[in-house]
N, CA and C atoms as an extended XYZ file, in Angstrom:
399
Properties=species:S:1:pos:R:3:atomname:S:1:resname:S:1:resid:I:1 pbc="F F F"
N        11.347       -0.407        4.021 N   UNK     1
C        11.915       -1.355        4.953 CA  UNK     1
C        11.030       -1.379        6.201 C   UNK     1
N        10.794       -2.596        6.546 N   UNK     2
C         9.925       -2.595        7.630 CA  UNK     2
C        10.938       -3.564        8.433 C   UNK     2
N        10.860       -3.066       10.348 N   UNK     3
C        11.876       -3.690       11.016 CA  UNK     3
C        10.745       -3.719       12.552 C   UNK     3
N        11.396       -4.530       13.204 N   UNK     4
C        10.675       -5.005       14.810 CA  UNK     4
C        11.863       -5.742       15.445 C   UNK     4
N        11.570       -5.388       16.507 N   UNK     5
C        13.167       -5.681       17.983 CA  UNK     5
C        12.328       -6.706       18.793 C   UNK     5
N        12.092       -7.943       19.002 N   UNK     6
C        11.672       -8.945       19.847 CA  UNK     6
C        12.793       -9.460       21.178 C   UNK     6
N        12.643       -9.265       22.301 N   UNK     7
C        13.666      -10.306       23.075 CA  UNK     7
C        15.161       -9.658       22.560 C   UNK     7
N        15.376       -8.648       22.156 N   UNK     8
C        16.788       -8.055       21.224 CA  UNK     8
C        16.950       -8.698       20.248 C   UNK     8
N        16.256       -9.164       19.271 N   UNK     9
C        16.392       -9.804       18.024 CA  UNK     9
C        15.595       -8.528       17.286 C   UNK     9
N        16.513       -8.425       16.387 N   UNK    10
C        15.588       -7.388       15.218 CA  UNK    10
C        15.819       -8.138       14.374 C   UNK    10
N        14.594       -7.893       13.551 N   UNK    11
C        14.018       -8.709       12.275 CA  UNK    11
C        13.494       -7.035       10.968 C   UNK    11
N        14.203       -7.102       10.334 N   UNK    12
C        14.638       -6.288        8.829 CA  UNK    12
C        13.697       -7.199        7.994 C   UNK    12
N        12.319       -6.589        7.414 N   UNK    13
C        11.830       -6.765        5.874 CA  UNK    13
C        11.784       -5.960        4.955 C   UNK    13
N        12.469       -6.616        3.659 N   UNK    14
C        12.557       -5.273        2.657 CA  UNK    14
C        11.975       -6.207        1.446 C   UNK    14
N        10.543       -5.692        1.083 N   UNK    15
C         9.626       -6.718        0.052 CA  UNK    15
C         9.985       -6.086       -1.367 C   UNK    15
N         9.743       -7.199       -2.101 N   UNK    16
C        10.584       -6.334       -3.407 CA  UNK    16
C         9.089       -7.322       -4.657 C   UNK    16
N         8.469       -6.194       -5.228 N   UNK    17
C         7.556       -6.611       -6.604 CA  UNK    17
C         8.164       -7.391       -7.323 C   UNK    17
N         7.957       -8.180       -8.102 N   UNK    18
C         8.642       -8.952       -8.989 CA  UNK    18
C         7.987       -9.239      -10.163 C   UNK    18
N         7.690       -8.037      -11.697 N   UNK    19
C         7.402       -7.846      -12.519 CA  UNK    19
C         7.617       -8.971      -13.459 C   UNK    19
N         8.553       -9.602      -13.463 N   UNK    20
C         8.790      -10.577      -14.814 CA  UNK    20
C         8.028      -11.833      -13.852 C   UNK    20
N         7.965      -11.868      -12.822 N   UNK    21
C         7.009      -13.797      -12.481 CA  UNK    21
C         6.307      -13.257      -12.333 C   UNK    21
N         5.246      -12.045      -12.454 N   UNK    22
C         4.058      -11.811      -12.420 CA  UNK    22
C         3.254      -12.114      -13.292 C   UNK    22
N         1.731      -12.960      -13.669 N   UNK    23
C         1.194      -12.401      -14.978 CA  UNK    23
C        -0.438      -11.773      -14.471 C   UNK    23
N        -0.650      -10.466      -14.649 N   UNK    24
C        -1.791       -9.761      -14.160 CA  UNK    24
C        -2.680      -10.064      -14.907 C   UNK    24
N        -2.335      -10.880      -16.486 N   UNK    25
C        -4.068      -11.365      -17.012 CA  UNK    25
C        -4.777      -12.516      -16.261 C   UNK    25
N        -3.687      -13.542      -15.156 N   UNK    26
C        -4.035      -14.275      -14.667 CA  UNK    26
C        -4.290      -14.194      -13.418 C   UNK    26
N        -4.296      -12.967      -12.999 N   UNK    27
C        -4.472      -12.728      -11.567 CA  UNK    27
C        -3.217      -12.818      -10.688 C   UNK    27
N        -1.972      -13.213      -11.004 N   UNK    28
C        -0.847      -14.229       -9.929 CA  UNK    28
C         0.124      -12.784      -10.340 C   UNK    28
N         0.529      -12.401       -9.032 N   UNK    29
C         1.278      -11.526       -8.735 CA  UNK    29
C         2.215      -11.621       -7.703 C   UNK    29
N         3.796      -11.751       -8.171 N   UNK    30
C         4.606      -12.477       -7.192 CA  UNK    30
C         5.052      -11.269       -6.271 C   UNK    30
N         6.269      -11.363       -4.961 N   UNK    31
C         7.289      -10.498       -4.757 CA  UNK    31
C         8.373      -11.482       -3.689 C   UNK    31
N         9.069      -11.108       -4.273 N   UNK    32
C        10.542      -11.517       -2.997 CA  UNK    32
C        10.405      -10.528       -1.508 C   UNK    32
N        11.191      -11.104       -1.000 N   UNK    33
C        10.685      -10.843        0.700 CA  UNK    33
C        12.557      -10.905        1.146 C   UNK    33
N        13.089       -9.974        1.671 N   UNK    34
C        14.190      -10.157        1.626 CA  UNK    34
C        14.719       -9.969        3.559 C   UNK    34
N        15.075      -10.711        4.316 N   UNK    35
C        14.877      -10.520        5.745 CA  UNK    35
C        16.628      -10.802        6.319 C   UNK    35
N        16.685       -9.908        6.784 N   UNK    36
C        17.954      -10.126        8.105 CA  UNK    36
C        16.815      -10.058        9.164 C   UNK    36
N        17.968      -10.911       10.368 N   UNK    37
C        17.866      -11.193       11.262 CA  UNK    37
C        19.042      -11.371       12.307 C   UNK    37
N        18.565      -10.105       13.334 N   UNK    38
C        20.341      -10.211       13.998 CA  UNK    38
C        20.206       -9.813       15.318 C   UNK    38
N        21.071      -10.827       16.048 N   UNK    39
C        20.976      -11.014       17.212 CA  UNK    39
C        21.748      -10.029       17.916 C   UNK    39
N        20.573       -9.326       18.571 N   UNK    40
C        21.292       -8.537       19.708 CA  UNK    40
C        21.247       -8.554       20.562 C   UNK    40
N        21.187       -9.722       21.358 N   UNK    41
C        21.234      -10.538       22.895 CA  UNK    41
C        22.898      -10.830       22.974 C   UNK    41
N        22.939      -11.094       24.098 N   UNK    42
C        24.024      -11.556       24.723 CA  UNK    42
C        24.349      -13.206       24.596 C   UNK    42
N        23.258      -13.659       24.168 N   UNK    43
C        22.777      -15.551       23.998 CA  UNK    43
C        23.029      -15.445       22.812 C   UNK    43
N        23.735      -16.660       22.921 N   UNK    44
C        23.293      -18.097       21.222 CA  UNK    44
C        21.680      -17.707       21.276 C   UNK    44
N        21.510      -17.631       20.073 N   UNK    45
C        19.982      -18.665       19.568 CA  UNK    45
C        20.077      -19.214       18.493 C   UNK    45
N        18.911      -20.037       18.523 N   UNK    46
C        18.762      -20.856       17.415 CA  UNK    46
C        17.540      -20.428       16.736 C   UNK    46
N        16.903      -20.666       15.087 N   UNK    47
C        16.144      -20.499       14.647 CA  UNK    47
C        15.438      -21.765       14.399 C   UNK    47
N        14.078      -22.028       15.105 N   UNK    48
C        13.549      -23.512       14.726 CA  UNK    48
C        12.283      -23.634       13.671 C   UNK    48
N        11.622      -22.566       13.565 N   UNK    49
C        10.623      -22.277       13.194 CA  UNK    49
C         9.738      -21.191       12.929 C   UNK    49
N         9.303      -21.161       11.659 N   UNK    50
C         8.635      -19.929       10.845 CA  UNK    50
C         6.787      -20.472       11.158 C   UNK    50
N         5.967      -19.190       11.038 N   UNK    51
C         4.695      -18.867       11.085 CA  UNK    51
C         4.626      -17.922       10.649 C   UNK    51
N         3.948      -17.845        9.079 N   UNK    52
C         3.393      -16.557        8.228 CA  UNK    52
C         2.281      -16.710        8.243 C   UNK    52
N         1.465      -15.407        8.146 N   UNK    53
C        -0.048      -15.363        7.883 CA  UNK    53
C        -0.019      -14.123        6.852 C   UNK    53
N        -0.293      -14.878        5.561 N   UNK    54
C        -0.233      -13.839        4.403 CA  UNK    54
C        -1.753      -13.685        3.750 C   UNK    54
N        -1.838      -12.474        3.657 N   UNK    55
C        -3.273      -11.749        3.743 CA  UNK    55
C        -3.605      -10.871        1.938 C   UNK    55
N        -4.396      -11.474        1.318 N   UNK    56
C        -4.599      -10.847       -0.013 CA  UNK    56
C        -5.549       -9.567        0.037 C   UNK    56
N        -5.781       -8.907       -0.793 N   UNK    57
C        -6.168       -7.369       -0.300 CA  UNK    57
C        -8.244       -7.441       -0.253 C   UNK    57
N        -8.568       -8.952       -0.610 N   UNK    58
C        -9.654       -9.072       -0.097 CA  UNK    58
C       -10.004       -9.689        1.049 C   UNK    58
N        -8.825      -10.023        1.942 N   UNK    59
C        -9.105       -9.949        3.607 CA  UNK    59
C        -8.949      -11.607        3.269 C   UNK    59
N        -8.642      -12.437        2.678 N   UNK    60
C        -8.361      -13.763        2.125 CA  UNK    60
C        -6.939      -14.327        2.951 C   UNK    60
N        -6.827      -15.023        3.751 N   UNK    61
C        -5.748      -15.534        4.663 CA  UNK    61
C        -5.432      -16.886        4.461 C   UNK    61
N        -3.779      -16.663        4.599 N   UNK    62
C        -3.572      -18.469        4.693 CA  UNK    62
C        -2.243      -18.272        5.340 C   UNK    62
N        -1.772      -19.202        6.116 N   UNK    63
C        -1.019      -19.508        6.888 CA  UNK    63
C        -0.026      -20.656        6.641 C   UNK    63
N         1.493      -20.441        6.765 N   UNK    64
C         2.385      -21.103        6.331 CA  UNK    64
C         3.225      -21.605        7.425 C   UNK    64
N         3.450      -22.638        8.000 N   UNK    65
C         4.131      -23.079        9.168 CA  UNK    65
C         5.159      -24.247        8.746 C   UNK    65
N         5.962      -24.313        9.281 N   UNK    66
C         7.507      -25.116        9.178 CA  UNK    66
C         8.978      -25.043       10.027 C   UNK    66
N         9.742      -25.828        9.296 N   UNK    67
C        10.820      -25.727       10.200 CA  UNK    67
C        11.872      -24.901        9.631 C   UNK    67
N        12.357      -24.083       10.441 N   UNK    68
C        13.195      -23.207        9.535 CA  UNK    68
C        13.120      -22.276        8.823 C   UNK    68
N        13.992      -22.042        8.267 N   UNK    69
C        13.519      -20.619        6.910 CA  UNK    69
C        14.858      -21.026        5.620 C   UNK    69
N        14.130      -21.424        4.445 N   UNK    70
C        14.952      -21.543        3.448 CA  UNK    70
C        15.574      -22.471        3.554 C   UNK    70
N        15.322      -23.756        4.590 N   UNK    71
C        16.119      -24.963        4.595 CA  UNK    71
C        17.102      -25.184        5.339 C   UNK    71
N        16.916      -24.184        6.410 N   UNK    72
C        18.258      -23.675        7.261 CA  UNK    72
C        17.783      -23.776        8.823 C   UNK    72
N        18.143      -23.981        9.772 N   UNK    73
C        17.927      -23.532       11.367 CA  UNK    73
C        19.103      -23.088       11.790 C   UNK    73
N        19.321      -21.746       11.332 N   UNK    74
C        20.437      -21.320       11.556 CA  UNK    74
C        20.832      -20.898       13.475 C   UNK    74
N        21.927      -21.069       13.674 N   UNK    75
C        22.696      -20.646       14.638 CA  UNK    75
C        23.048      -19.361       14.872 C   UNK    75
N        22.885      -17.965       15.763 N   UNK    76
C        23.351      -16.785       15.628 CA  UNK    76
C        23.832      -16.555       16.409 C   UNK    76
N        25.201      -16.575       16.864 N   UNK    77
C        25.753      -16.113       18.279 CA  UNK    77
C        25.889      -14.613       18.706 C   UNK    77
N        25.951      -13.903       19.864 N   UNK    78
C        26.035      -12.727       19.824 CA  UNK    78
C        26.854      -11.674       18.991 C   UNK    78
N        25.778      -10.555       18.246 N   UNK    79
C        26.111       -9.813       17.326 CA  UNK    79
C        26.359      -10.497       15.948 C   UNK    79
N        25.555      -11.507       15.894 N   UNK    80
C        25.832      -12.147       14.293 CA  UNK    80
C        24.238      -11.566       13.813 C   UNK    80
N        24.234      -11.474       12.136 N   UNK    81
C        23.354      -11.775       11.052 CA  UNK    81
C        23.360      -12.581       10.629 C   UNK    81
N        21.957      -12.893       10.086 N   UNK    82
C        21.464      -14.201        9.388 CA  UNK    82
C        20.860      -13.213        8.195 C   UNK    82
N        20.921      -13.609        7.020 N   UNK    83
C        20.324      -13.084        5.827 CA  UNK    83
C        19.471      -14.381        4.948 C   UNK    83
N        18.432      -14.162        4.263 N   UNK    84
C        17.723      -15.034        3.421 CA  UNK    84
C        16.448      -14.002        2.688 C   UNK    84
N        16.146      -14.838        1.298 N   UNK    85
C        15.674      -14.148        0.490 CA  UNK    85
C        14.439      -15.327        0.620 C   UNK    85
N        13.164      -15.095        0.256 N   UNK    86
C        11.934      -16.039        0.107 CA  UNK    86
C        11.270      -15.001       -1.130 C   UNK    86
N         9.799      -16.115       -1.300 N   UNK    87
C         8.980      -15.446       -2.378 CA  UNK    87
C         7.659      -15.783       -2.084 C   UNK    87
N         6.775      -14.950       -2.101 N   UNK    88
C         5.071      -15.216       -2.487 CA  UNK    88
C         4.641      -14.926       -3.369 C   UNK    88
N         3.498      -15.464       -3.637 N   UNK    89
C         2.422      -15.191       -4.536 CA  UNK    89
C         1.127      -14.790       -4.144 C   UNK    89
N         0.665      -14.096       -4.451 N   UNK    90
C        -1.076      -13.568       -3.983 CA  UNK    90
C        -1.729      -13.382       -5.594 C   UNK    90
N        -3.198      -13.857       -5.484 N   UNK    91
C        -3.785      -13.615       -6.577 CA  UNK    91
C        -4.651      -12.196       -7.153 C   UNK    91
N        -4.109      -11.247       -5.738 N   UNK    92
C        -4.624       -9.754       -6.137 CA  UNK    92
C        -3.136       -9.150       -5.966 C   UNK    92
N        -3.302       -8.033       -6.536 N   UNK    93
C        -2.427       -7.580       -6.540 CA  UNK    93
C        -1.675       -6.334       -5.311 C   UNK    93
N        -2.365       -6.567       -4.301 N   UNK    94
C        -1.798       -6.176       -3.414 CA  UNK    94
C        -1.975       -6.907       -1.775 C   UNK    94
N        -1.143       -6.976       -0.298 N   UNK    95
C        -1.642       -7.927        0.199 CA  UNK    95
C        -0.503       -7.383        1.473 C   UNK    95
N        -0.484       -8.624        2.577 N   UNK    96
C         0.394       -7.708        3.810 CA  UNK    96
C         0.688       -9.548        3.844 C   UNK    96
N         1.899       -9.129        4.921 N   UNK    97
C         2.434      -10.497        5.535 CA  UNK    97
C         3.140      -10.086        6.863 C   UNK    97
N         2.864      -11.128        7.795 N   UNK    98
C         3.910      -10.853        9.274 CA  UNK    98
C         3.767      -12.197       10.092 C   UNK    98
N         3.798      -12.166       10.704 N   UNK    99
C         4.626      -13.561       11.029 CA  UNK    99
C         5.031      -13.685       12.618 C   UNK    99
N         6.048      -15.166       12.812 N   UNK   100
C         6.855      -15.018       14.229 CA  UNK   100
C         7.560      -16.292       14.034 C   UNK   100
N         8.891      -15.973       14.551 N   UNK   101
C         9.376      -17.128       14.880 CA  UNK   101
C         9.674      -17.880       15.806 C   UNK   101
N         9.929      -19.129       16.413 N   UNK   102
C        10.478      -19.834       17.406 CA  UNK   102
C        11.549      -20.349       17.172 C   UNK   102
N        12.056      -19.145       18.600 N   UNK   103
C        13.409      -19.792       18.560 CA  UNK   103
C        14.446      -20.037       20.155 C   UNK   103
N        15.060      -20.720       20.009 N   UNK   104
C        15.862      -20.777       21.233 CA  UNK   104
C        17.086      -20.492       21.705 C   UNK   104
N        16.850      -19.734       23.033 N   UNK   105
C        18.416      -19.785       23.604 CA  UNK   105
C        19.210      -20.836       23.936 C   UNK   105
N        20.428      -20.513       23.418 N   UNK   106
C        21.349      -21.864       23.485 CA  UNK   106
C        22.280      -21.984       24.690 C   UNK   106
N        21.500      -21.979       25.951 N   UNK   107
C        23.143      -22.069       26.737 CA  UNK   107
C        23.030      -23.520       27.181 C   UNK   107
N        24.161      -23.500       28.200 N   UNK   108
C        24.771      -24.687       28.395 CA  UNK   108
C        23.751      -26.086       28.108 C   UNK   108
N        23.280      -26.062       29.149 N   UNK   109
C        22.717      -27.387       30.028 CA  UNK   109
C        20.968      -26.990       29.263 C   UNK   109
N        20.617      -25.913       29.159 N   UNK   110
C        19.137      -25.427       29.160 CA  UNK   110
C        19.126      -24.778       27.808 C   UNK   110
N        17.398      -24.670       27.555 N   UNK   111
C        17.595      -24.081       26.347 CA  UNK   111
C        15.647      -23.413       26.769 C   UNK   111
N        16.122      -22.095       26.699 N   UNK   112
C        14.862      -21.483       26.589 CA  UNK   112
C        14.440      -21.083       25.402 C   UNK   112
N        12.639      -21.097       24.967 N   UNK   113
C        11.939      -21.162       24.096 CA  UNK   113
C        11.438      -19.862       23.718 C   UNK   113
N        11.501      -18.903       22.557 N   UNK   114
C        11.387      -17.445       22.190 CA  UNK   114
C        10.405      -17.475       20.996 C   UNK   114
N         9.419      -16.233       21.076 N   UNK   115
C         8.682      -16.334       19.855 CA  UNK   115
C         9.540      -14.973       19.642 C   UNK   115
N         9.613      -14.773       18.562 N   UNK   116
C         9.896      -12.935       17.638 CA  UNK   116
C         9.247      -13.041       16.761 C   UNK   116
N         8.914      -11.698       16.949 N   UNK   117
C         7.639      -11.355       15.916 CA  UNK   117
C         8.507      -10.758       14.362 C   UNK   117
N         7.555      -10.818       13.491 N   UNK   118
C         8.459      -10.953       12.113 CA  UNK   118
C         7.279       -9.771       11.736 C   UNK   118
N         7.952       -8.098       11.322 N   UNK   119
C         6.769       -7.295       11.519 CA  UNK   119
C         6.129       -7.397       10.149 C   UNK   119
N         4.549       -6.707       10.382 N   UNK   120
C         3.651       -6.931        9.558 CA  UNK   120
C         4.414       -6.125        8.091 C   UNK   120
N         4.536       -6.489        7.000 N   UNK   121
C         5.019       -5.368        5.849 CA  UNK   121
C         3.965       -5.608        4.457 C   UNK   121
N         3.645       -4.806        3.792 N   UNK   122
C         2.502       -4.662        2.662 CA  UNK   122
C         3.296       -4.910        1.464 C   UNK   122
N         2.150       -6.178        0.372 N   UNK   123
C         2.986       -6.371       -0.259 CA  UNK   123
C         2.163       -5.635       -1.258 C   UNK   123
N         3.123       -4.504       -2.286 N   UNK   124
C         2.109       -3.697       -3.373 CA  UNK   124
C         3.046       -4.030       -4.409 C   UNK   124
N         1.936       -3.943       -5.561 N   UNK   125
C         2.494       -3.800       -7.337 CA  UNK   125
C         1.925       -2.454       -7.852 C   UNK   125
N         2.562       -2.129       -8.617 N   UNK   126
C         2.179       -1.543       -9.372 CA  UNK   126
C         0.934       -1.155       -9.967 C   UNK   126
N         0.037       -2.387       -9.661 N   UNK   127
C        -1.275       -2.324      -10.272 CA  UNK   127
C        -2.752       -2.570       -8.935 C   UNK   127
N        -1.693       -2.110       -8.274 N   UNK   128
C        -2.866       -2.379       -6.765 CA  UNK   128
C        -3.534       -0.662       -6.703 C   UNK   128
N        -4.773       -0.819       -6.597 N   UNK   129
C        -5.751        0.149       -6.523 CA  UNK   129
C        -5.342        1.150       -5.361 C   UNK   129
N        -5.217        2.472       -5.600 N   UNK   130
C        -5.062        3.553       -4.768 CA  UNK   130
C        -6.238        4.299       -4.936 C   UNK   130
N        -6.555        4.528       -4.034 N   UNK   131
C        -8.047        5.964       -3.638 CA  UNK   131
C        -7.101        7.683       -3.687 C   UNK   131
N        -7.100        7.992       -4.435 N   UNK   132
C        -6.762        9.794       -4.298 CA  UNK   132
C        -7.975       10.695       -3.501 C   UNK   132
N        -6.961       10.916       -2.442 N   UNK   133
C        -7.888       12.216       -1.782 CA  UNK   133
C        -7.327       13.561       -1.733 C   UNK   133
């Protein structure tokens, strides 16, 4: 489990291999990405927007930007969770991902603008190369 506290927002990643959508003769190696997100401010926020930068284990980057997460801009009022499950693919079999989101406080009249960082977590299979020392 990998976790990070932004602005009192903690952000929970727990990456999970995913053996049956994998096929390693073809290089494509999936995993689910499983994230809470829970507000521990005293504010509403809102979730408007995701930024991933997912990294394959030959230093190979690409970047995913949008609105939302999973089709949602969810609402979290104080002491709520938000839960959602996503998925990648990388064509080696091992790789990292982290991220940030934008999001806003909801009060009255105003609405201030928040990045949280979404922490870095490694994505490994089974068949990703280890060095023994």
């Amino acid at each position: 489990m990998y976790e990070k506290t932004t602005h009192k927002i903690l952000v929970r990643v727990v990456p999970e291999y995913l053996t049956e959508e994998s096929d390693v003769v073809r290089d494509i190696y999936f995993w689910a990405y499983h994230i809470t997100i829970e507000n521990q401010s005293a504010k509403r926020i809102r979730l408007r927007r995701r930024h991933w930068r997912i990294v394959d284990e030959h230093g190979h980057c690409r970047t995913v930007d949008g609105e939302g997460v999973v089709g949602e801009c969810p609402t979290l009022d104080p002491g709520v969770r938000f839960s959602y499950s996503s998925s990648v693919s990388l064509p080696t079999p091992s790789g990292e991902m982290s991220g940030t989101y934008e999001m806003t406080i909801e009060e009255d009249e105003n609405s201030q603008e928040l990045r949280v960082d979404i922490p870095l977590f490694l994505l490994e299979s089974p068949h990703a190369f280890r060095t023994v020392h």
